[in-house]
Coordinates of C-alpha atoms and ligand atoms in Angstrom, one line a residue:
M92 CA 9.6 -5.1 -27.6
K93 CA 11.2 -7.0 -30.3
Q94 CA 14.3 -4.9 -30.6
I95 CA 15.3 -5.5 -27.0
N96 CA 18.3 -7.7 -26.7
R97 CA 16.9 -10.3 -24.3
R98 CA 20.2 -11.6 -23.1
R99 CA 21.3 -8.1 -22.2
F100 CA 18.1 -7.5 -20.4
L101 CA 18.5 -10.7 -18.3
S102 CA 22.1 -10.0 -17.5
L103 CA 21.3 -6.6 -15.9
S104 CA 20.6 -6.4 -12.2
S105 CA 16.9 -6.4 -11.7
S106 CA 16.8 -2.9 -10.2
S107 CA 18.1 -1.3 -13.4
A108 CA 16.5 -3.6 -15.9
I109 CA 13.2 -1.9 -16.1
A110 CA 14.8 1.5 -16.4
V111 CA 17.1 0.4 -19.2
L112 CA 14.2 -1.3 -20.9
I113 CA 12.0 1.8 -20.8
A114 CA 14.8 4.0 -22.0
Q115 CA 15.2 1.8 -25.0
C116 CA 11.5 1.7 -25.7
S117 CA 11.1 5.5 -25.4
N118 CA 13.9 6.1 -27.9
G119 CA 11.9 4.4 -30.6
N120 CA 8.6 5.4 -32.0
T121 CA 6.4 4.6 -29.0
Q122 CA 3.2 5.6 -30.7
E123 CA 3.6 2.7 -33.1
K124 CA 4.5 0.1 -30.6
F125 CA 2.4 1.0 -27.6
Q126 CA -1.3 1.5 -27.4
T127 CA -2.0 4.8 -25.9
F128 CA -4.8 4.9 -23.3
S129 CA -7.2 7.6 -22.4
S130 CA -6.7 8.9 -18.9
Q131 CA -10.4 8.5 -18.1
H132 CA -10.8 6.8 -14.7
K133 CA -13.6 4.3 -14.9
I134 CA -14.6 2.6 -11.7
N135 CA -15.2 -1.1 -11.9
Q136 CA -18.2 -2.0 -9.7
S137 CA -19.7 -5.4 -9.1
Q138 CA -23.1 -6.1 -10.6
D139 CA -25.5 -8.8 -9.6
G140 CA -22.9 -10.3 -7.3
I141 CA -20.1 -10.4 -9.8
L142 CA -17.1 -8.2 -10.5
E143 CA -15.3 -9.3 -13.6
V144 CA -12.4 -7.2 -14.9
N145 CA -9.6 -7.5 -17.4
L146 CA -6.4 -6.3 -16.0
I147 CA -3.3 -5.8 -18.2
T148 CA 0.0 -4.8 -16.8
S149 CA 2.5 -3.2 -19.2
I150 CA 4.8 -0.3 -19.7
N151 CA 3.3 2.7 -21.4
Q152 CA 3.5 6.4 -21.9
I153 CA 1.2 8.0 -19.4
N154 CA 0.5 11.5 -18.3
L155 CA 1.8 11.7 -14.8
G156 CA 1.8 14.9 -12.7
N157 CA 1.6 17.0 -15.9
K158 CA 4.4 15.3 -17.8
Q159 CA 4.7 12.3 -20.0
A160 CA 6.2 9.3 -18.3
Y161 CA 7.1 5.8 -19.3
V162 CA 5.9 3.8 -16.4
L163 CA 4.4 0.5 -15.3
N164 CA 0.7 0.4 -15.0
Y165 CA -2.5 -1.5 -15.0
N166 CA -4.8 -0.9 -18.0
G167 CA -2.9 2.3 -18.9
K168 CA -3.8 4.0 -15.7
I169 CA -1.9 5.4 -12.7
P170 CA -3.1 4.3 -10.2
G171 CA -4.8 1.2 -11.7
P172 CA -8.5 1.0 -12.0
R173 CA -10.5 1.2 -8.8
L174 CA -12.4 -2.0 -8.1
E175 CA -15.5 -2.0 -5.9
A176 CA -17.3 -4.9 -4.5
K177 CA -19.6 -5.9 -1.7
P178 CA -19.5 -8.7 0.8
G179 CA -20.6 -12.0 -0.9
D180 CA -19.5 -10.9 -4.3
T181 CA -17.5 -13.1 -6.6
I182 CA -14.4 -11.5 -8.1
R183 CA -12.9 -12.5 -11.4
I184 CA -9.8 -10.8 -12.6
N185 CA -8.5 -11.8 -16.0
F186 CA -4.9 -10.8 -15.7
T187 CA -2.4 -10.5 -18.5
N188 CA 1.3 -9.8 -17.9
K189 CA 2.8 -7.7 -20.7
L190 CA 5.8 -6.8 -18.6
P191 CA 9.2 -8.2 -19.6
Q192 CA 9.4 -9.7 -16.1
P193 CA 7.3 -12.1 -14.0
T194 CA 4.7 -10.6 -11.7
N195 CA 1.6 -11.5 -9.8
I196 CA -1.1 -9.7 -7.8
H197 CA -1.6 -9.5 -4.1
Y198 CA -4.9 -8.2 -2.6
H199 CA -3.6 -6.3 0.3
G200 CA -5.8 -6.3 3.4
L201 CA -8.6 -8.5 1.9
H202 CA -9.6 -11.4 4.1
I203 CA -9.9 -14.0 1.3
P204 CA -8.3 -17.4 0.6
I205 CA -4.5 -17.3 0.5
T206 CA -4.2 -20.4 -1.8
G207 CA -5.1 -21.3 -5.3
N208 CA -6.0 -18.5 -7.7
A209 CA -6.9 -16.1 -4.9
D210 CA -4.5 -14.1 -2.7
N211 CA -1.6 -16.4 -3.4
V212 CA 1.7 -14.5 -3.6
F213 CA 3.6 -17.7 -4.6
L214 CA 2.0 -17.6 -8.1
K215 CA 4.3 -16.6 -10.9
I216 CA 2.9 -15.1 -14.0
A217 CA 5.6 -15.1 -16.7
P218 CA 5.9 -12.4 -19.3
G219 CA 3.1 -12.8 -21.9
D220 CA 1.1 -15.2 -19.6
R221 CA -2.4 -14.8 -18.3
L222 CA -4.1 -15.9 -15.2
T223 CA -7.6 -15.6 -13.9
Y224 CA -7.8 -14.7 -10.3
Q225 CA -11.1 -15.8 -8.7
F226 CA -12.4 -15.5 -5.2
Q227 CA -15.4 -14.5 -3.1
I228 CA -15.5 -11.6 -0.6
P229 CA -16.9 -13.3 2.6
Q230 CA -20.4 -12.3 3.7
N231 CA -19.0 -10.9 6.9
H232 CA -16.1 -8.9 5.3
P233 CA -15.8 -5.4 6.8
A234 CA -16.2 -2.4 4.6
G235 CA -12.9 -0.7 3.9
L236 CA -10.2 0.5 1.6
F237 CA -7.9 -2.3 0.4
W238 CA -5.6 -2.4 -2.6
Y239 CA -3.8 -4.6 -5.1
H240 CA -0.2 -4.6 -6.1
P241 CA 2.5 -6.9 -7.4
H242 CA 4.1 -9.3 -5.0
F243 CA 6.7 -11.3 -6.8
H244 CA 9.6 -11.7 -4.4
G245 CA 12.7 -9.9 -5.5
L246 CA 10.8 -7.6 -7.9
T247 CA 8.1 -6.2 -5.6
A248 CA 9.8 -2.9 -4.8
E249 CA 10.8 -2.3 -8.4
Q250 CA 7.4 -3.0 -9.8
L251 CA 5.6 -0.8 -7.2
F252 CA 8.1 1.9 -7.7
G253 CA 7.4 1.7 -11.4
G254 CA 3.8 2.6 -10.7
L255 CA 1.8 -0.6 -10.1
A256 CA -1.0 -0.2 -7.5
G257 CA -4.8 0.1 -7.5
L258 CA -7.6 0.4 -5.0
F259 CA -9.9 -2.3 -4.0
I260 CA -13.0 -1.0 -2.1
V261 CA -15.3 -3.2 -0.2
R262 CA -18.6 -1.4 0.4
G263 CA -20.7 -2.0 3.6
E264 CA -22.0 -0.8 6.9
L265 CA -19.6 2.1 7.3
D266 CA -20.7 3.6 4.0
E267 CA -24.3 3.5 5.2
I268 CA -23.8 5.7 8.3
P269 CA -25.9 8.8 7.5
E270 CA -23.1 11.4 8.2
V271 CA -20.6 9.3 6.3
K272 CA -22.9 8.8 3.4
A273 CA -23.6 12.5 3.3
A274 CA -19.9 13.4 3.0
E275 CA -18.2 14.0 -0.3
E276 CA -16.0 10.9 -0.8
K277 CA -12.6 11.3 -2.4
F278 CA -9.9 8.6 -2.8
L279 CA -6.2 9.7 -2.6
V280 CA -3.6 7.3 -3.8
L281 CA -0.2 8.5 -2.8
Q282 CA 2.8 7.4 -5.0
D283 CA 6.2 8.7 -5.7
F284 CA 8.4 8.3 -8.9
A285 CA 12.0 8.9 -9.8
L286 CA 12.0 10.0 -13.5
D287 CA 14.6 11.6 -15.7
R288 CA 13.8 14.6 -17.9
Q289 CA 12.5 12.4 -20.7
G290 CA 10.1 10.8 -18.3
N291 CA 12.0 7.5 -18.1
L292 CA 12.2 5.7 -14.7
L293 CA 15.6 6.3 -13.2
P294 CA 17.6 3.2 -12.0
S295 CA 17.9 3.2 -8.2
Q296 CA 21.3 3.5 -6.4
E297 CA 22.3 0.7 -4.1
L298 CA 22.3 2.8 -1.0
S299 CA 18.8 4.2 -1.7
I300 CA 17.5 0.7 -2.2
M301 CA 19.0 -0.2 1.2
T302 CA 17.2 2.6 3.0
G303 CA 14.2 2.1 0.7
R304 CA 13.9 4.0 -2.6
E305 CA 12.1 7.3 -2.9
G306 CA 11.3 9.5 -5.9
D307 CA 11.0 13.2 -5.9
L308 CA 7.8 13.3 -8.0
I309 CA 5.0 12.8 -5.6
T310 CA 1.6 12.1 -7.2
V311 CA -1.9 12.0 -5.8
N312 CA -4.0 9.9 -8.1
G313 CA -1.3 10.3 -10.7
Q314 CA -1.6 14.1 -10.5
S315 CA 0.5 16.9 -8.9
N316 CA -1.3 18.9 -6.3
P317 CA -4.9 18.2 -7.3
N318 CA -7.7 20.4 -6.1
L319 CA -10.3 18.9 -3.8
T320 CA -13.5 20.9 -3.5
I321 CA -15.8 20.5 -0.6
P322 CA -19.4 21.0 -1.9
P323 CA -21.9 22.9 0.1
Q324 CA -22.9 20.1 2.4
G325 CA -19.6 20.8 4.1
L326 CA -18.1 17.4 4.9
L327 CA -15.3 15.7 3.1
R328 CA -14.4 12.1 3.4
L329 CA -10.8 11.4 2.4
R330 CA -9.8 7.8 1.9
I331 CA -6.1 7.7 1.6
L332 CA -3.6 4.9 0.6
N333 CA 0.1 5.1 0.9
A334 CA 1.1 3.2 -2.3
S335 CA 4.7 4.3 -2.2
T336 CA 7.4 1.7 -2.0
S337 CA 9.2 3.4 0.9
R338 CA 8.1 7.0 1.4
F339 CA 6.2 7.9 4.6
Y340 CA 3.6 10.6 4.5
R341 CA 3.0 12.8 7.5
L342 CA -0.2 14.5 6.5
S343 CA -1.8 17.6 7.9
L344 CA -4.4 20.1 6.5
E345 CA -3.9 23.7 7.3
E346 CA -6.3 24.9 10.0
H347 CA -8.3 21.7 10.0
P348 CA -8.2 18.7 12.2
F349 CA -8.9 15.2 10.9
Y350 CA -11.5 12.9 12.2
L351 CA -10.2 9.4 11.8
I352 CA -13.1 7.0 11.1
A353 CA -11.4 3.9 9.7
T354 CA -7.9 2.3 9.6
D355 CA -6.4 -0.4 7.4
G356 CA -9.0 -3.1 8.3
G357 CA -12.1 -1.0 8.5
A358 CA -14.2 1.3 10.8
L359 CA -13.3 2.5 14.3
T360 CA -15.9 2.5 17.1
E361 CA -16.1 6.2 17.0
P362 CA -14.3 9.1 15.3
I363 CA -10.9 10.1 16.7
E364 CA -9.8 13.7 16.4
I365 CA -6.1 14.0 15.2
S366 CA -4.1 17.0 14.0
E367 CA -1.8 15.0 11.7
L368 CA -1.7 11.5 10.3
L369 CA 1.4 9.4 9.6
L370 CA 0.9 6.9 6.9
T371 CA 3.7 4.4 6.3
P372 CA 3.8 2.3 3.1
G373 CA 0.7 0.1 2.7
E374 CA -1.3 1.9 5.4
R375 CA -4.7 3.4 4.8
A376 CA -6.8 5.9 6.6
D377 CA -10.3 7.2 6.2
I378 CA -10.8 10.7 7.6
L379 CA -13.5 13.3 7.7
I380 CA -12.9 17.0 7.4
Q381 CA -15.4 19.7 8.3
A382 CA -15.5 22.8 6.1
N383 CA -16.1 25.1 9.0
R384 CA -13.2 27.7 8.7
E385 CA -13.1 30.8 6.5
P386 CA -14.0 29.8 2.9
G387 CA -10.8 29.5 0.9
K388 CA -7.9 27.2 -0.1
Y389 CA -6.1 25.1 2.4
R390 CA -3.0 23.0 1.6
L391 CA -2.8 19.3 2.4
L392 CA 0.8 19.1 3.6
N393 CA 3.3 16.3 3.8
L394 CA 5.4 17.2 6.9
P395 CA 9.1 16.2 7.2
Y396 CA 9.7 12.8 8.8
Q397 CA 13.0 11.1 9.6
R398 CA 12.7 7.3 9.0
V399 CA 16.4 6.4 9.0
G400 CA 18.6 6.8 12.1
M401 CA 21.4 9.3 11.8
G402 CA 24.0 6.8 13.0
M403 CA 26.1 5.2 10.3
M404 CA 24.0 6.6 7.4
G405 CA 24.4 10.3 7.5
R406 CA 22.0 12.5 5.7
G407 CA 24.6 13.3 3.0
M408 CA 25.0 9.6 2.2
M409 CA 21.4 9.1 1.8
G410 CA 21.1 10.8 -1.6
I411 CA 17.5 11.1 -2.6
N412 CA 16.4 9.6 0.7
A413 CA 17.5 12.7 2.5
P414 CA 14.3 13.9 4.2
E415 CA 13.0 17.2 3.0
N416 CA 13.1 19.8 5.6
Q417 CA 10.2 21.7 4.1
P418 CA 6.6 20.6 4.1
Q419 CA 5.5 19.6 0.6
V420 CA 2.1 20.4 -0.8
L421 CA 0.2 17.2 -1.8
A422 CA -3.2 18.6 -2.7
T423 CA -5.3 21.7 -2.1
V424 CA -8.7 21.5 -0.4
S425 CA -11.1 24.4 -1.1
Y426 CA -14.6 25.6 -0.4
D427 CA -16.4 28.7 -1.5
S428 CA -19.0 29.6 0.9
K429 CA -19.5 29.2 4.6
V430 CA -21.7 26.3 5.0
A431 CA -23.9 24.7 7.6
A432 CA -21.5 22.0 8.5
V433 CA -22.9 18.5 8.6
P434 CA -22.4 17.0 12.0
L435 CA -19.8 14.3 12.6
P436 CA -21.1 10.8 13.3
K437 CA -21.0 10.1 17.0
K438 CA -20.8 6.3 16.7
L439 CA -19.3 4.2 13.9
I440 CA -19.0 0.4 14.0
P441 CA -18.0 -1.3 17.3
V442 CA -14.5 -2.9 17.0
E443 CA -14.7 -6.3 18.7
A444 CA -12.3 -6.9 21.5
L445 CA -10.2 -10.0 20.9
P446 CA -10.0 -12.8 23.5
E447 CA -6.7 -13.4 25.2
A448 CA -4.0 -14.9 23.0
Q449 CA -3.2 -18.7 23.1
K450 CA 0.4 -18.1 22.2
I451 CA 3.0 -15.4 22.1
R452 CA 5.8 -15.1 19.6
R453 CA 8.7 -12.7 19.1
F454 CA 10.0 -11.2 15.9
Q455 CA 13.2 -9.2 15.9
M456 CA 13.7 -6.9 13.0
N457 CA 17.1 -5.8 12.0
H458 CA 19.6 -5.8 9.2
G459 CA 23.0 -7.5 9.0
M460 CA 25.6 -8.8 6.7
I461 CA 25.2 -12.2 5.0
P462 CA 28.6 -13.7 4.1
G463 CA 29.0 -13.6 0.3
Q464 CA 25.8 -11.6 -0.2
G465 CA 26.2 -8.4 1.6
M466 CA 23.6 -6.4 3.3
A467 CA 20.4 -8.2 4.2
F468 CA 17.2 -7.4 6.1
L469 CA 16.2 -10.0 8.7
F470 CA 13.6 -11.4 10.9
N471 CA 15.1 -13.1 13.9
G472 CA 18.5 -13.0 12.3
Q473 CA 17.5 -14.7 9.1
P474 CA 16.8 -13.5 5.6
Y475 CA 13.8 -14.8 3.7
Q476 CA 13.9 -18.2 2.1
L477 CA 11.1 -19.3 -0.2
D478 CA 10.9 -22.9 1.0
R479 CA 11.4 -22.4 4.7
I480 CA 8.3 -22.2 7.0
D481 CA 9.2 -19.6 9.6
T482 CA 6.0 -19.5 11.6
Q483 CA 3.3 -22.1 12.0
V484 CA 0.0 -21.2 13.5
Q485 CA -3.3 -23.0 14.0
L486 CA -6.5 -21.9 12.3
N487 CA -9.1 -20.5 14.7
T488 CA -6.6 -19.4 17.3
V489 CA -5.5 -15.9 18.5
E490 CA -1.9 -15.1 18.9
D491 CA 0.2 -12.2 20.3
W492 CA 3.2 -11.2 18.3
E493 CA 5.8 -9.0 19.8
L494 CA 7.6 -7.0 17.2
I495 CA 11.0 -5.7 18.2
N496 CA 13.1 -3.3 16.1
T497 CA 16.7 -3.5 17.1
G498 CA 18.0 -1.7 14.1
I499 CA 18.3 2.0 13.1
M500 CA 15.5 2.3 10.5
D501 CA 11.8 2.4 10.8
H502 CA 10.1 -0.8 9.7
P503 CA 6.3 -1.0 8.9
F504 CA 5.4 -4.6 9.7
H505 CA 2.6 -6.2 7.6
V506 CA 0.9 -9.6 7.6
H507 CA -1.2 -11.0 4.8
G508 CA -4.7 -12.5 5.1
N509 CA -5.8 -11.5 8.6
A510 CA -5.9 -8.1 10.3
F511 CA -4.7 -7.5 13.8
Q512 CA -5.0 -5.1 16.7
V513 CA -2.2 -3.2 18.3
V514 CA -2.2 -4.1 22.0
S515 CA 0.7 -1.9 23.3
R516 CA 3.8 0.0 22.3
N517 CA 6.8 -0.3 24.7
G518 CA 4.3 -1.7 27.2
K519 CA 2.0 1.3 26.9
P520 CA -1.6 0.2 26.0
E521 CA -3.0 1.6 22.7
P522 CA -5.7 4.2 23.4
Y523 CA -8.4 2.7 21.2
L524 CA -9.2 -0.5 19.3
A525 CA -8.6 -0.6 15.6
W526 CA -8.1 -3.1 12.9
K527 CA -4.7 -2.8 11.2
D528 CA -2.6 -4.8 8.8
V529 CA 0.5 -2.6 8.8
V530 CA 2.1 -1.2 11.9
L531 CA 5.1 0.9 12.3
V532 CA 7.9 -0.4 14.5
K533 CA 10.5 2.3 15.2
P534 CA 14.0 1.7 16.2
G535 CA 14.1 0.6 19.8
E536 CA 10.4 0.0 19.9
K537 CA 8.5 -3.1 21.0
V538 CA 5.0 -3.3 19.5
L539 CA 2.6 -6.0 20.7
I540 CA -0.1 -7.0 18.2
R541 CA -3.0 -9.5 18.6
M542 CA -4.2 -11.5 15.6
P543 CA -6.9 -14.0 15.0
F544 CA -6.3 -16.6 12.2
R545 CA -9.7 -17.1 10.7
D546 CA -11.3 -19.0 7.8
F547 CA -8.4 -19.6 5.5
P548 CA -5.6 -22.1 6.0
G549 CA -2.5 -22.2 3.8
K550 CA 0.8 -20.5 3.4
T551 CA 1.3 -16.8 3.1
V552 CA 3.8 -14.1 4.3
Y553 CA 4.6 -11.3 6.7
H554 CA 7.1 -8.6 5.9
C555 CA 8.4 -5.1 6.2
H556 CA 6.3 -2.9 3.8
I557 CA 9.3 -0.8 2.9
L558 CA 9.3 -3.1 -0.1
D559 CA 13.0 -2.9 -0.7
H560 CA 13.5 -4.3 2.8
E561 CA 11.1 -7.1 1.9
D562 CA 13.0 -7.9 -1.3
L563 CA 16.3 -7.8 0.6
G564 CA 15.1 -10.5 3.0
M565 CA 12.8 -9.0 5.7
M566 CA 10.0 -11.4 5.1
G567 CA 8.9 -14.7 6.6
N568 CA 6.6 -17.6 5.5
L569 CA 3.5 -18.1 7.7
E570 CA 1.7 -21.4 7.6
I571 CA -1.9 -21.4 8.9
Q572 CA -2.8 -25.0 9.6
A573 CA -6.3 -26.3 9.4
Ligands
LIG154 CU1 1.0 -4.7 0.4 CU2 2.8 -8.2 1.1 O1 1.9 -6.5 0.8
LIG155 CU1 -0.3 -7.4 1.9
LIG156 CU1 11.9 -2.2 6.7

């Protein structure tokens, strides 16, 4: 790191800084300066009620989709180590920032304190600094697939796009349902990268940042097209996270339906059969797949999806954001012999119906020009400001939030700290109850969500989970008052 001219680094715009930095590092003798890590993926599980892990973020050479890449990572791994805990557990994360930029950690989807050294996105961990995150998973926390990623405003998109993301699993009731327990469990972390031929991160163009940057290297658990084998018991449980900065995944498996058993915030009341699954950034899904077709190989596909209107931004102008017209193969699911398929669970965990809301608020999502600043992404006409409280709510109340997209791009809306339920889209009631923390709001759409504010007062944020939009202003401060 020493040879980097610090002033030059600081003078670069943040979006190209990492790319330049990495290019400089990779020109030198990397073996000497950077520790190389084994790619072995060790799970970090809590023991006797405690999960303690050391997490180091740095830039290293890593094997990514069969090539060497210089990317941002936690503990030398892409994705970062998978953390697993149970309700009631104490979590201690000794975090060290070896990046040349400030960063922090957000625990996406966990219902834990939003203040102190817990899920506090206002913390700043400077280059070279350490911080111990400590919190407890509440006794009544639902089982589910959550995740951690950086959340330092202004650098969130860049740091995620560099590779920083990891799973945080809470074990519980859902995992104990006999059919679910019998299934072969696989985790899929979907990420995309933009690398040059040497494996350095490419700087992003302004226009692609505006629409939300995408890379043409798509990885599943850091690999290209991994093979997922279904063992003889015949049931596969895929637990999928979209950890991409902006890319949407429209998933489908050849000849096999999916049985959705859990969404962002945990289990559904009963499995729902779907033929495809759209996952916007930050969203998770838990699906079961029965191996009941002809034995063989089936491709898990990413079908084309158009997330930017054709209006002022034509496809040609979008550069790497131009949607692929062909399905892409993300992974291959295979099984050898015809098996006696394990039955699907009939019932899962009842999703509680929320009481009527005490208050309704409106959030309009759009973009616009800010004099002297250029393009900004806005909630109710305003770009994010660190010290302005945008929304004040009362602890132990339930609110309805109406999310209206008056722009021309899709915006996946996300709130920290508490999950919500989608009540209706454009006035049409949702067909089933589910806990979510990210919901897609398409141009022209009006999505009504219902959210209880429970247990934890303090200040946190809501934002678009196309993280470039978040960094460009589409975020608001939420204060939960005790
Ligand atoms: Cu994954 Cu503020 O979010
Ligand atoms: Cu979050
Ligand atoms: Cu957005």
